[in-house]
Coordinates of C-alpha atoms in Angstrom, one line a residue:
M1 CA 73.8 3.5 49.2
K2 CA 70.3 4.6 48.2
I3 CA 70.1 1.8 45.7
Y4 CA 71.1 -0.7 48.3
K5 CA 68.4 0.6 50.7
R6 CA 65.7 0.5 48.1
L7 CA 66.7 -3.1 47.1
R8 CA 66.6 -4.1 50.7
Q9 CA 63.2 -2.6 51.2
S10 CA 61.9 -4.3 48.1
L11 CA 63.2 -7.7 49.3
Q12 CA 61.5 -7.1 52.7
R13 CA 58.2 -6.6 50.9
V14 CA 58.5 -10.0 49.1
P15 CA 56.0 -12.4 50.7
L16 CA 57.7 -15.3 52.5
M17 CA 57.0 -18.9 51.6
H18 CA 55.6 -21.4 54.1
P19 CA 58.7 -22.9 55.8
Y20 CA 58.0 -26.5 54.5
I21 CA 57.4 -25.2 51.0
A22 CA 60.6 -23.2 51.3
L23 CA 62.5 -26.3 52.3
A24 CA 61.0 -28.4 49.5
M25 CA 61.9 -25.7 47.0
M26 CA 65.6 -25.6 48.2
L27 CA 65.8 -29.4 48.0
L28 CA 64.2 -29.4 44.5
L29 CA 66.6 -26.8 43.2
L30 CA 69.6 -28.7 44.5
L31 CA 68.3 -31.8 42.7
L32 CA 67.9 -30.0 39.4
P33 CA 71.5 -30.6 38.1
S34 CA 71.0 -34.4 38.7
L35 CA 67.7 -34.3 36.8
A36 CA 69.4 -32.4 34.0
I37 CA 72.1 -35.1 33.8
I38 CA 69.4 -37.7 33.2
I39 CA 68.2 -35.6 30.2
V40 CA 71.6 -35.0 28.6
D41 CA 73.6 -38.2 29.5
E42 CA 72.5 -41.2 27.4
M43 CA 74.5 -43.6 29.6
V44 CA 72.5 -42.6 32.7
R45 CA 69.2 -43.2 31.0
I46 CA 70.3 -46.3 29.1
S47 CA 67.8 -48.3 31.2
P48 CA 64.9 -47.7 33.7
F49 CA 67.1 -49.3 36.4
N50 CA 69.9 -46.8 35.8
I51 CA 67.5 -43.9 35.9
T52 CA 65.8 -45.1 39.1
S53 CA 69.1 -45.8 40.8
Y54 CA 70.6 -42.5 39.9
I55 CA 67.5 -40.5 41.0
L56 CA 67.3 -42.4 44.3
L57 CA 71.0 -41.7 45.0
A58 CA 70.7 -38.0 44.1
S59 CA 67.6 -37.7 46.2
L60 CA 69.2 -39.3 49.2
L61 CA 72.3 -37.0 48.9
V62 CA 70.0 -34.0 48.7
G63 CA 68.2 -35.2 51.8
L64 CA 71.4 -35.6 53.8
P65 CA 71.6 -31.8 54.7
V66 CA 68.1 -32.2 56.2
A67 CA 69.3 -35.1 58.4
L68 CA 72.6 -33.5 59.3
G69 CA 71.8 -29.9 59.5
G70 CA 68.4 -30.0 61.2
R71 CA 66.2 -27.0 61.7
R72 CA 69.0 -24.4 62.2
G73 CA 71.6 -25.7 59.8
V74 CA 69.9 -27.3 56.8
H75 CA 69.5 -24.1 54.7
W76 CA 73.2 -23.1 55.2
I77 CA 74.4 -26.6 54.1
L78 CA 72.1 -26.4 51.0
A79 CA 73.3 -22.9 50.3
F80 CA 76.9 -24.0 50.3
C81 CA 76.1 -26.8 47.9
M82 CA 74.3 -24.4 45.6
L83 CA 77.4 -22.2 45.3
W84 CA 78.9 -24.8 42.9
L85 CA 76.0 -24.7 40.4
P86 CA 77.8 -22.7 37.6
F87 CA 80.5 -25.3 37.2
E88 CA 77.9 -28.1 36.8
C89 CA 75.9 -26.0 34.4
A90 CA 79.0 -25.4 32.3
C91 CA 79.8 -29.1 32.0
L92 CA 76.1 -30.0 31.2
L93 CA 75.9 -27.3 28.5
I94 CA 79.3 -27.8 26.9
A95 CA 80.2 -31.5 27.4
K96 CA 76.8 -33.0 28.1
S97 CA 78.1 -34.8 31.2
P98 CA 78.7 -34.2 34.9
V99 CA 82.0 -32.7 36.1
S100 CA 85.0 -35.0 35.5
F101 CA 88.7 -34.9 36.1
G102 CA 89.4 -34.0 32.5
L103 CA 87.0 -31.2 32.4
V104 CA 88.4 -29.7 35.6
Q105 CA 91.9 -30.0 34.1
A106 CA 90.8 -28.4 30.9
T107 CA 89.2 -25.5 32.7
L108 CA 92.1 -24.8 35.0
Q109 CA 94.7 -25.1 32.2
T110 CA 92.8 -22.9 29.7
N111 CA 93.7 -19.3 29.1
P112 CA 91.6 -16.1 28.9
G113 CA 91.7 -16.1 25.1
E114 CA 90.3 -19.6 24.8
A115 CA 87.7 -18.9 27.4
S116 CA 86.6 -15.7 25.7
E117 CA 85.6 -17.7 22.6
L118 CA 82.8 -19.4 24.6
F119 CA 81.7 -16.1 26.1
G120 CA 78.1 -16.5 24.8
I121 CA 77.7 -19.9 26.5
Y122 CA 79.0 -18.3 29.7
I123 CA 76.2 -15.7 29.5
V124 CA 73.6 -18.5 29.3
I125 CA 75.2 -20.2 32.2
A126 CA 75.2 -17.0 34.2
L127 CA 71.5 -16.4 33.4
I128 CA 70.5 -19.9 34.4
T129 CA 72.6 -19.7 37.6
L130 CA 71.2 -16.3 38.6
S131 CA 67.6 -17.4 38.0
I132 CA 68.0 -20.5 40.2
W133 CA 70.0 -18.7 42.8
G134 CA 67.2 -16.0 42.9
V135 CA 64.5 -18.5 43.7
F136 CA 66.8 -20.3 46.1
F137 CA 67.5 -17.1 48.0
W138 CA 63.8 -16.5 48.3
A139 CA 63.3 -20.0 49.8
F140 CA 66.5 -19.6 52.0
K141 CA 65.2 -16.2 53.3
S142 CA 61.8 -17.7 54.1
W143 CA 63.3 -20.6 56.0
H144 CA 65.8 -18.4 57.8
R145 CA 63.1 -16.1 59.1
A146 CA 60.8 -18.9 60.4
P147 CA 62.5 -22.3 60.5
A148 CA 60.1 -25.2 61.1
K149 CA 60.6 -28.3 63.2
I150 CA 62.1 -31.3 61.4
S151 CA 61.1 -34.5 63.0
P152 CA 63.9 -36.7 64.3
L153 CA 62.1 -39.7 62.7
I154 CA 62.5 -38.0 59.3
R155 CA 66.1 -37.3 59.9
W156 CA 66.9 -40.8 61.0
T157 CA 64.9 -42.3 58.2
I158 CA 66.9 -40.3 55.6
L159 CA 70.2 -41.4 57.2
G160 CA 69.0 -45.0 57.4
A161 CA 67.8 -45.1 53.8
F162 CA 71.2 -43.6 52.6
F163 CA 73.2 -46.2 54.4
L164 CA 70.9 -49.0 53.3
Y165 CA 71.4 -47.8 49.7
L166 CA 75.2 -47.9 50.2
L167 CA 75.0 -51.3 51.7
G168 CA 72.9 -52.6 48.8
I169 CA 75.3 -51.2 46.2
G170 CA 78.3 -52.4 48.1
S171 CA 76.9 -56.0 48.5
Q172 CA 76.4 -56.1 44.7
L173 CA 79.9 -54.8 44.0
Y174 CA 81.5 -57.2 46.6
R175 CA 80.3 -60.2 44.6
I176 CA 82.3 -59.1 41.6
Y177 CA 85.6 -59.8 43.3
P178 CA 86.9 -63.4 43.0
P179 CA 86.9 -65.5 46.1
T180 CA 90.7 -65.9 45.7
Q181 CA 91.2 -62.4 47.0
S182 CA 91.4 -61.7 50.7
W183 CA 88.4 -60.3 52.4
R184 CA 90.4 -57.1 53.2
E185 CA 91.1 -56.5 49.5
R186 CA 87.5 -57.2 48.6
V187 CA 86.2 -54.8 51.3
I188 CA 88.6 -52.0 50.3
G189 CA 87.8 -52.4 46.6
T190 CA 84.1 -52.4 47.3
A191 CA 84.3 -49.3 49.4
F192 CA 86.3 -47.5 46.7
K193 CA 83.9 -48.5 43.9
T194 CA 80.9 -47.5 46.0
Y195 CA 82.5 -44.1 46.7
T196 CA 83.2 -43.5 43.0
R197 CA 79.5 -44.0 42.3
V198 CA 78.4 -41.6 44.9
A199 CA 81.1 -39.1 43.8
K200 CA 79.4 -38.8 40.3
V201 CA 76.4 -36.9 41.8
Y202 CA 76.3 -33.1 42.2
P203 CA 77.9 -31.5 44.1
L204 CA 80.2 -34.3 45.2
D205 CA 81.4 -34.7 41.6
I206 CA 82.8 -31.1 41.7
W207 CA 84.5 -31.5 45.1
H208 CA 85.9 -35.0 44.3
N209 CA 87.3 -34.1 40.8
S210 CA 88.7 -30.8 42.0
L211 CA 90.6 -32.4 44.8
F212 CA 91.7 -35.2 42.5
Y213 CA 93.1 -32.7 40.0
C214 CA 95.0 -30.9 42.8
S215 CA 96.6 -34.1 44.0
V216 CA 97.5 -35.1 40.4
R217 CA 98.9 -31.7 39.7
L218 CA 101.0 -31.6 42.8
R219 CA 102.3 -35.1 42.0
E220 CA 103.2 -34.0 38.4
L221 CA 105.1 -31.0 39.7
R222 CA 107.1 -33.2 42.1
L223 CA 107.9 -35.9 39.6
C224 CA 108.7 -33.3 36.9
E225 CA 111.4 -31.8 39.3
E226 CA 112.9 -35.3 39.6
L227 CA 112.6 -36.2 35.9
G228 CA 115.6 -34.2 34.7
E229 CA 116.6 -35.4 31.2
G230 CA 114.3 -38.4 31.3
N231 CA 114.8 -42.1 31.8
F232 CA 114.9 -43.3 28.2
Q233 CA 117.7 -45.8 27.2
V234 CA 118.4 -45.1 23.5
Q235 CA 120.1 -48.0 21.8
T236 CA 120.6 -46.7 18.2
S237 CA 120.4 -43.3 16.6
P238 CA 121.2 -42.0 13.1
V239 CA 123.2 -39.2 14.8
W240 CA 125.6 -41.9 15.9
D241 CA 125.5 -44.1 12.9
K242 CA 125.8 -41.3 10.2
R243 CA 128.5 -39.0 11.7
D244 CA 130.4 -39.2 8.5
K245 CA 127.2 -38.6 6.4
P246 CA 125.6 -35.4 7.7
H247 CA 123.6 -35.1 4.4
E248 CA 121.6 -38.3 5.6
L249 CA 120.7 -37.0 9.0
P250 CA 116.9 -36.9 9.1
I251 CA 114.5 -34.1 10.0
I252 CA 111.1 -35.1 11.3
L253 CA 108.2 -32.8 12.1
F254 CA 105.3 -33.8 14.2
V255 CA 102.2 -31.6 13.5
I256 CA 99.7 -31.9 16.2
G257 CA 96.3 -30.9 14.8
E258 CA 93.4 -29.7 16.8
T259 CA 89.8 -31.0 16.5
G260 CA 90.2 -32.8 13.2
S261 CA 87.4 -35.2 12.3
A262 CA 88.1 -37.9 9.7
A263 CA 84.4 -37.8 8.8
H264 CA 85.0 -34.4 7.1
W265 CA 88.1 -35.2 5.2
Q266 CA 87.7 -35.3 1.4
M267 CA 90.5 -37.9 1.1
L268 CA 88.5 -40.3 3.3
G269 CA 85.2 -40.0 1.3
Y270 CA 83.7 -36.7 2.4
P271 CA 81.9 -35.2 -0.6
R272 CA 83.2 -31.7 0.0
A273 CA 86.6 -30.4 -1.1
T274 CA 88.3 -30.0 2.3
N275 CA 91.7 -31.4 1.0
P276 CA 92.3 -29.6 -2.2
Y277 CA 96.1 -29.5 -1.7
L278 CA 96.9 -32.7 0.1
S279 CA 94.8 -34.7 -2.3
K280 CA 97.3 -33.9 -5.1
E281 CA 100.4 -34.9 -3.1
R282 CA 102.1 -38.1 -4.3
N283 CA 104.5 -38.7 -1.4
L284 CA 101.6 -39.0 1.1
I285 CA 100.2 -41.9 3.2
L286 CA 96.9 -41.4 4.9
F287 CA 95.8 -43.8 7.7
S288 CA 92.1 -44.3 7.2
N289 CA 91.4 -46.3 10.4
A290 CA 93.0 -44.2 13.1
T291 CA 91.4 -43.4 16.5
S292 CA 92.3 -40.8 19.1
A293 CA 93.4 -42.1 22.5
A294 CA 91.3 -39.4 24.2
D295 CA 88.6 -36.8 23.2
L296 CA 90.0 -34.0 25.4
T297 CA 93.2 -32.1 24.5
S298 CA 94.7 -32.0 28.0
I299 CA 94.4 -35.8 28.2
S300 CA 95.3 -36.6 24.6
I301 CA 98.5 -34.5 24.3
P302 CA 100.5 -36.6 26.9
L303 CA 99.4 -39.8 25.1
M304 CA 100.7 -38.4 21.8
L305 CA 104.0 -37.2 23.2
S306 CA 105.2 -40.1 25.3
A307 CA 105.0 -43.8 26.0
S308 CA 101.9 -43.2 28.2
T309 CA 98.8 -45.3 27.2
P310 CA 95.2 -45.1 28.4
Q311 CA 96.0 -47.9 30.8
H312 CA 99.2 -46.3 32.1
Y313 CA 98.5 -42.6 31.7
D314 CA 101.2 -41.3 34.1
R315 CA 104.0 -43.2 32.5
W316 CA 105.5 -40.0 31.0
Q317 CA 106.0 -38.6 34.5
H318 CA 108.6 -41.4 35.1
E319 CA 110.2 -41.7 31.7
G320 CA 109.8 -38.3 30.0
T321 CA 108.5 -37.2 26.6
L322 CA 109.6 -37.4 23.0
I323 CA 111.6 -34.2 23.5
H324 CA 113.6 -36.1 26.2
L325 CA 114.0 -39.1 23.9
F326 CA 115.1 -37.3 20.8
R327 CA 117.4 -35.0 22.8
K328 CA 119.1 -38.1 24.2
A329 CA 119.4 -39.5 20.6
G330 CA 121.3 -36.3 19.6
F331 CA 118.5 -34.5 17.8
A332 CA 118.0 -30.8 17.9
T333 CA 114.5 -30.3 19.3
A334 CA 111.9 -27.5 19.0
W335 CA 108.3 -26.8 20.0
L336 CA 106.3 -24.3 18.0
S337 CA 102.8 -23.6 19.3
N338 CA 99.8 -21.6 18.2
Q339 CA 97.8 -22.4 21.3
S340 CA 98.1 -23.0 25.0
S341 CA 101.1 -25.1 26.0
Q342 CA 100.0 -25.2 29.7
F343 CA 100.4 -29.0 29.9
A344 CA 102.8 -30.5 32.4
C345 CA 104.3 -32.8 29.8
V346 CA 105.2 -29.7 27.7
E347 CA 106.3 -27.5 30.6
V348 CA 108.8 -30.1 31.8
S349 CA 110.2 -30.4 28.3
V350 CA 110.7 -26.7 27.6
P351 CA 114.1 -26.3 29.4
L352 CA 115.5 -29.1 27.3
M353 CA 114.5 -27.7 23.9
D354 CA 116.9 -26.0 21.5
F355 CA 114.0 -23.7 20.3
H356 CA 110.7 -22.7 21.7
Y357 CA 108.1 -20.4 20.2
S358 CA 104.5 -19.5 21.1
A359 CA 102.4 -17.5 18.6
G360 CA 99.6 -16.6 21.0
G361 CA 96.6 -18.5 19.6
Y362 CA 93.3 -17.9 21.3
G363 CA 92.0 -14.4 21.5
V364 CA 94.9 -13.0 19.4
E365 CA 93.7 -11.3 16.2
Q366 CA 95.3 -12.4 12.9
C367 CA 97.0 -15.3 14.7
Y368 CA 96.4 -18.2 12.4
D369 CA 98.5 -21.4 12.0
E370 CA 100.6 -19.7 9.3
A371 CA 102.3 -17.8 12.2
L372 CA 104.3 -20.9 12.9
L373 CA 106.0 -21.0 9.4
P374 CA 108.5 -18.1 9.9
P375 CA 109.9 -19.6 13.2
L376 CA 109.9 -23.0 11.5
D377 CA 112.0 -21.6 8.7
L378 CA 114.4 -20.0 11.2
F379 CA 114.9 -23.3 13.1
L380 CA 115.3 -25.4 10.0
S381 CA 117.9 -23.0 8.6
Q382 CA 119.8 -23.3 11.8
V383 CA 119.6 -27.1 11.7
E384 CA 120.7 -27.2 8.1
E385 CA 123.6 -24.8 8.8
E386 CA 124.8 -26.9 11.8
Q387 CA 124.1 -30.2 10.0
R388 CA 122.1 -31.7 12.8
A389 CA 119.2 -34.1 12.9
A390 CA 116.0 -32.5 14.2
F391 CA 112.7 -33.2 15.8
V392 CA 110.1 -30.5 15.7
V393 CA 106.6 -30.3 17.2
L394 CA 104.1 -27.9 15.7
H395 CA 101.0 -27.6 17.9
T396 CA 98.4 -25.9 15.7
M397 CA 95.0 -24.4 16.3
G398 CA 93.5 -26.5 13.6
A399 CA 89.7 -26.5 13.7
H400 CA 89.1 -25.7 17.3
F401 CA 85.8 -24.0 18.1
R402 CA 85.1 -21.3 17.2
Y403 CA 85.8 -22.5 13.7
D404 CA 85.2 -19.1 12.0
G405 CA 88.1 -17.7 14.2
R406 CA 90.6 -20.1 12.6
V407 CA 90.6 -18.6 9.1
E408 CA 90.3 -15.2 7.6
E409 CA 86.9 -14.2 6.3
S410 CA 88.4 -13.8 2.8
Y411 CA 89.3 -17.5 2.9
D412 CA 85.7 -18.7 3.5
Y413 CA 84.9 -21.2 0.8
F414 CA 81.7 -22.7 2.1
K415 CA 79.0 -20.1 2.9
P416 CA 77.1 -19.0 4.9
T417 CA 79.2 -19.3 8.1
T418 CA 78.7 -18.6 11.7
R419 CA 80.5 -15.2 11.5
G420 CA 78.4 -12.6 13.2
L421 CA 76.4 -15.2 15.3
S422 CA 76.9 -15.4 19.0
T423 CA 78.4 -18.6 20.4
V424 CA 75.0 -19.8 21.6
M425 CA 73.3 -19.1 18.2
A426 CA 76.2 -20.8 16.4
L427 CA 75.6 -24.0 18.3
D428 CA 71.8 -23.8 17.8
R429 CA 70.3 -26.5 15.7
K430 CA 68.8 -23.9 13.4
H431 CA 72.3 -22.9 12.3
R432 CA 73.7 -26.4 11.9
A433 CA 74.5 -25.8 8.2
E434 CA 76.4 -22.6 9.0
L435 CA 78.3 -24.5 11.7
I436 CA 79.4 -27.3 9.4
N437 CA 80.4 -24.7 6.7
S438 CA 82.6 -23.0 9.2
Y439 CA 84.1 -26.3 10.3
D440 CA 84.8 -27.3 6.8
N441 CA 86.5 -24.0 6.1
A442 CA 88.8 -24.6 9.1
L443 CA 89.7 -28.0 7.7
R444 CA 90.5 -26.4 4.3
Y445 CA 92.8 -24.0 6.0
T446 CA 94.5 -26.9 7.8
D447 CA 95.0 -28.5 4.4
F448 CA 96.5 -25.3 3.1
F449 CA 98.8 -25.0 6.2
L450 CA 100.0 -28.6 5.7
S451 CA 100.6 -27.9 2.1
R452 CA 103.0 -25.1 3.1
V453 CA 104.8 -27.5 5.5
T454 CA 104.9 -30.1 2.6
A455 CA 106.6 -27.5 0.4
R456 CA 109.3 -27.0 3.0
I457 CA 109.8 -30.8 3.3
H458 CA 110.3 -31.2 -0.5
R459 CA 112.8 -28.3 -0.7
M460 CA 115.2 -30.2 1.6
E461 CA 118.0 -32.3 0.1
R462 CA 118.2 -34.3 3.4
P463 CA 115.7 -37.0 4.3
A464 CA 112.7 -35.2 5.8
L465 CA 109.0 -36.0 6.6
F466 CA 106.2 -34.8 8.8
V467 CA 103.5 -36.7 10.6
Y468 CA 100.1 -35.0 11.1
A469 CA 97.5 -36.2 13.6
P470 CA 94.7 -34.3 15.4
D471 CA 94.4 -34.7 19.2
H472 CA 90.7 -35.7 18.7
G473 CA 87.8 -35.4 16.4
E474 CA 84.6 -33.3 16.7
G475 CA 80.9 -33.8 17.1
L476 CA 78.8 -31.7 14.7
G477 CA 75.4 -33.3 15.5
E478 CA 75.5 -35.6 12.5
I479 CA 75.4 -38.9 14.4
N480 CA 73.4 -37.5 17.3
P481 CA 72.0 -34.0 17.2
M482 CA 72.8 -33.6 20.9
H483 CA 76.5 -34.4 20.5
L484 CA 78.4 -31.2 19.6
L485 CA 82.1 -30.3 20.1
H486 CA 84.2 -32.8 22.1
G487 CA 85.1 -33.8 25.6
S488 CA 82.2 -36.2 26.0
E489 CA 82.4 -38.9 28.7
W490 CA 80.9 -41.3 26.1
P491 CA 82.1 -40.0 22.8
L492 CA 80.7 -41.1 19.4
K493 CA 82.8 -42.1 16.4
D494 CA 83.1 -38.6 15.1
E495 CA 84.9 -37.5 18.3
L496 CA 87.4 -40.4 18.1
H497 CA 88.0 -41.0 14.3
V498 CA 90.9 -38.9 13.2
P499 CA 93.1 -38.7 10.0
V500 CA 96.8 -39.5 10.4
V501 CA 99.0 -38.3 7.6
V502 CA 102.6 -38.9 6.7
V503 CA 104.3 -36.8 4.0
Y504 CA 107.9 -37.5 3.0
N505 CA 110.4 -36.2 0.5
E506 CA 112.4 -38.1 -2.2
A507 CA 115.5 -38.2 0.0
Y508 CA 113.6 -40.0 2.7
A509 CA 112.1 -42.4 0.2
R510 CA 115.5 -43.4 -1.0
L511 CA 117.0 -43.8 2.4
Y512 CA 114.1 -45.5 4.1
P513 CA 112.1 -47.4 1.4
Q514 CA 111.2 -50.2 3.7
Y515 CA 109.3 -47.8 6.0
V516 CA 107.4 -46.2 3.1
D517 CA 106.4 -49.6 1.8
R518 CA 105.2 -50.9 5.1
M519 CA 103.2 -47.8 5.9
Q520 CA 101.6 -48.0 2.4
A521 CA 100.7 -51.6 2.9
R522 CA 99.2 -51.0 6.4
K523 CA 97.5 -47.7 6.0
D524 CA 94.0 -49.2 6.5
L525 CA 94.9 -51.2 9.6
P526 CA 93.5 -50.2 13.0
F527 CA 95.7 -47.5 14.5
S528 CA 95.7 -45.3 17.6
T529 CA 97.3 -42.0 18.3
A530 CA 98.8 -43.5 21.4
S531 CA 101.0 -45.5 19.0
L532 CA 102.4 -42.4 17.4
P533 CA 105.4 -42.0 19.7
N534 CA 106.7 -45.4 18.7
L535 CA 106.1 -44.7 15.0
L536 CA 107.9 -41.3 15.1
Q537 CA 111.0 -42.9 16.6
D538 CA 111.1 -45.8 14.2
L539 CA 110.6 -43.6 11.1
V540 CA 114.1 -42.1 11.7
D541 CA 115.8 -45.2 13.2
V542 CA 115.8 -44.1 16.8
K543 CA 115.5 -47.3 18.8
Q544 CA 115.0 -48.0 22.5
V545 CA 114.0 -50.9 24.7
R546 CA 110.1 -51.1 24.7
E547 CA 107.4 -53.7 24.9
V548 CA 105.2 -52.6 22.0
S549 CA 106.1 -52.6 18.3
S550 CA 105.4 -49.8 15.9
L551 CA 103.5 -49.8 12.6
V552 CA 106.7 -50.0 10.6
D553 CA 108.2 -52.9 12.4
S554 CA 108.4 -56.1 10.3
L555 CA 106.5 -58.1 12.9
Y556 CA 103.8 -55.5 13.6
N557 CA 100.3 -56.7 14.6
P558 CA 97.4 -54.4 15.4
E559 CA 96.3 -54.4 19.0
P560 CA 92.9 -53.5 20.6
R561 CA 92.4 -49.8 20.8
Y562 CA 91.3 -47.9 23.9
Y563 CA 90.6 -44.3 24.8
L564 CA 90.7 -42.5 28.1
S565 CA 87.6 -40.6 29.0
P566 CA 87.5 -37.2 30.8
S567 CA 86.9 -39.1 34.0
L568 CA 90.0 -41.2 33.3
Q569 CA 88.0 -44.4 32.5
V570 CA 89.7 -46.7 30.0
R571 CA 87.2 -47.9 27.4
S572 CA 87.2 -49.6 24.1
A573 CA 87.6 -47.4 21.0
D574 CA 87.0 -50.4 18.8
K575 CA 83.5 -50.8 20.1
V576 CA 82.7 -47.2 19.4
F577 CA 83.9 -47.7 15.8
E578 CA 81.8 -50.8 15.4
G579 CA 78.6 -49.3 16.6
D580 CA 78.9 -45.6 15.5
G581 CA 78.0 -44.7 19.0
E582 CA 78.7 -45.2 22.7
D583 CA 80.5 -48.4 23.8

């Protein structure tokens, strides 16, 4: 109580600002996140026109509380807007972009363990936020004590300028629509596009994407309840065709990697030995020109597990996932995870699985990807005993930041590493060499883990194989020093270029030689992780009605590749590959 009284007395002794200076200070502080976006987001500052347009829009939005709140309400509206500052700071520091749907989704679907690995960055966010809030409170208190008159002319001028800006943007967007469309469709489309532009500015970006996420999540839950066992129509399956030949029933493993950049794979030209085990494997096919369909795990996973595409992202909600498909084809199914499985497409599949295991992942000491091997052995022994075909998903931790937490210290091959450094220091440019060493060590461990899975494949007498693909790549500041980690709205090549690997045993090569030959012949063709579901089915002769062919089809032709950004914008991945930068 005494401390509170002393703090209150100290605050009362702080000199008050002039009311108009206080108002200007509050407005400037509210504008800071938008100014920071101009600094960190290359696509905003791509041209002087973009910068001017963005600053004008942000300034008009900041001015709206003045017009709407007036003398008595302006500071309360501004204070409400300032409450959301930590969320914007987090996105600016971690993803170098404003708040987006994907980042809201990733934040709400994370777990305490994963969040704890970024604790150092959260401290920085807290310090920045508290500093700005402290100055804002001083200005707020000054205005609250002695609010000044705000001229009606100024208020109406701000409102008029805002609506003129919207009218100008809308008129430009209206011209995009073809004259063949009705005026009603053109007006509705223009209004929506204008709104989406405004909703990219702080704090509207937070409110818009949070409400958008809630609506999507509620829709997912409703559709998942109706999905049941899925809506796939399986036409052929080896379970039906080989009832009298159980020794030919295939086993296929899908290893979903985490944060694996092709730029750091030894087998793709990286000068360091990050693949000492796989580089010696003979029954291996490495796709050198593969791209991820998203650079954020929560968006990428549904694209890797279903018929969803960047253009039709919610398709899995109506059809189901690979678990539904292989279950209908008569396969035993399992999900083994060493990280968070809080994805709707996984949650809806769990009740249908024959086996489900979660190792703990983030924040759990001594929980490396090897933890998945004992339950894998258990499931495979059951499948062998019951003579069933099987489909297994292993969701690994891979090389997720923090990289030094993915491997034991005794396993460190490249030194020095970021062990002992705070998260903020680990991401500092002064320690870029240590960061890369730690990342390469994590990739070496992934290589070791895959070699252990390979050993199990080769021990089987039945046809067996595994497909490995990371959910996305990783930025390490090599293309652009400002681009680190992943989840960028405008990713660079290192965030999208991923290695896709297929390893098969001799029994598989004898039974499916045509697929081995076709993969070998097409390993350098453009490929997307969104095509993996079709490939996984065809590799074990599970067929269904679909529009798109897989890489092992005899009439396969590569198609343009796209990715889905955190704000759910469909963009060309091929353009990113061609330019080593943003499309």
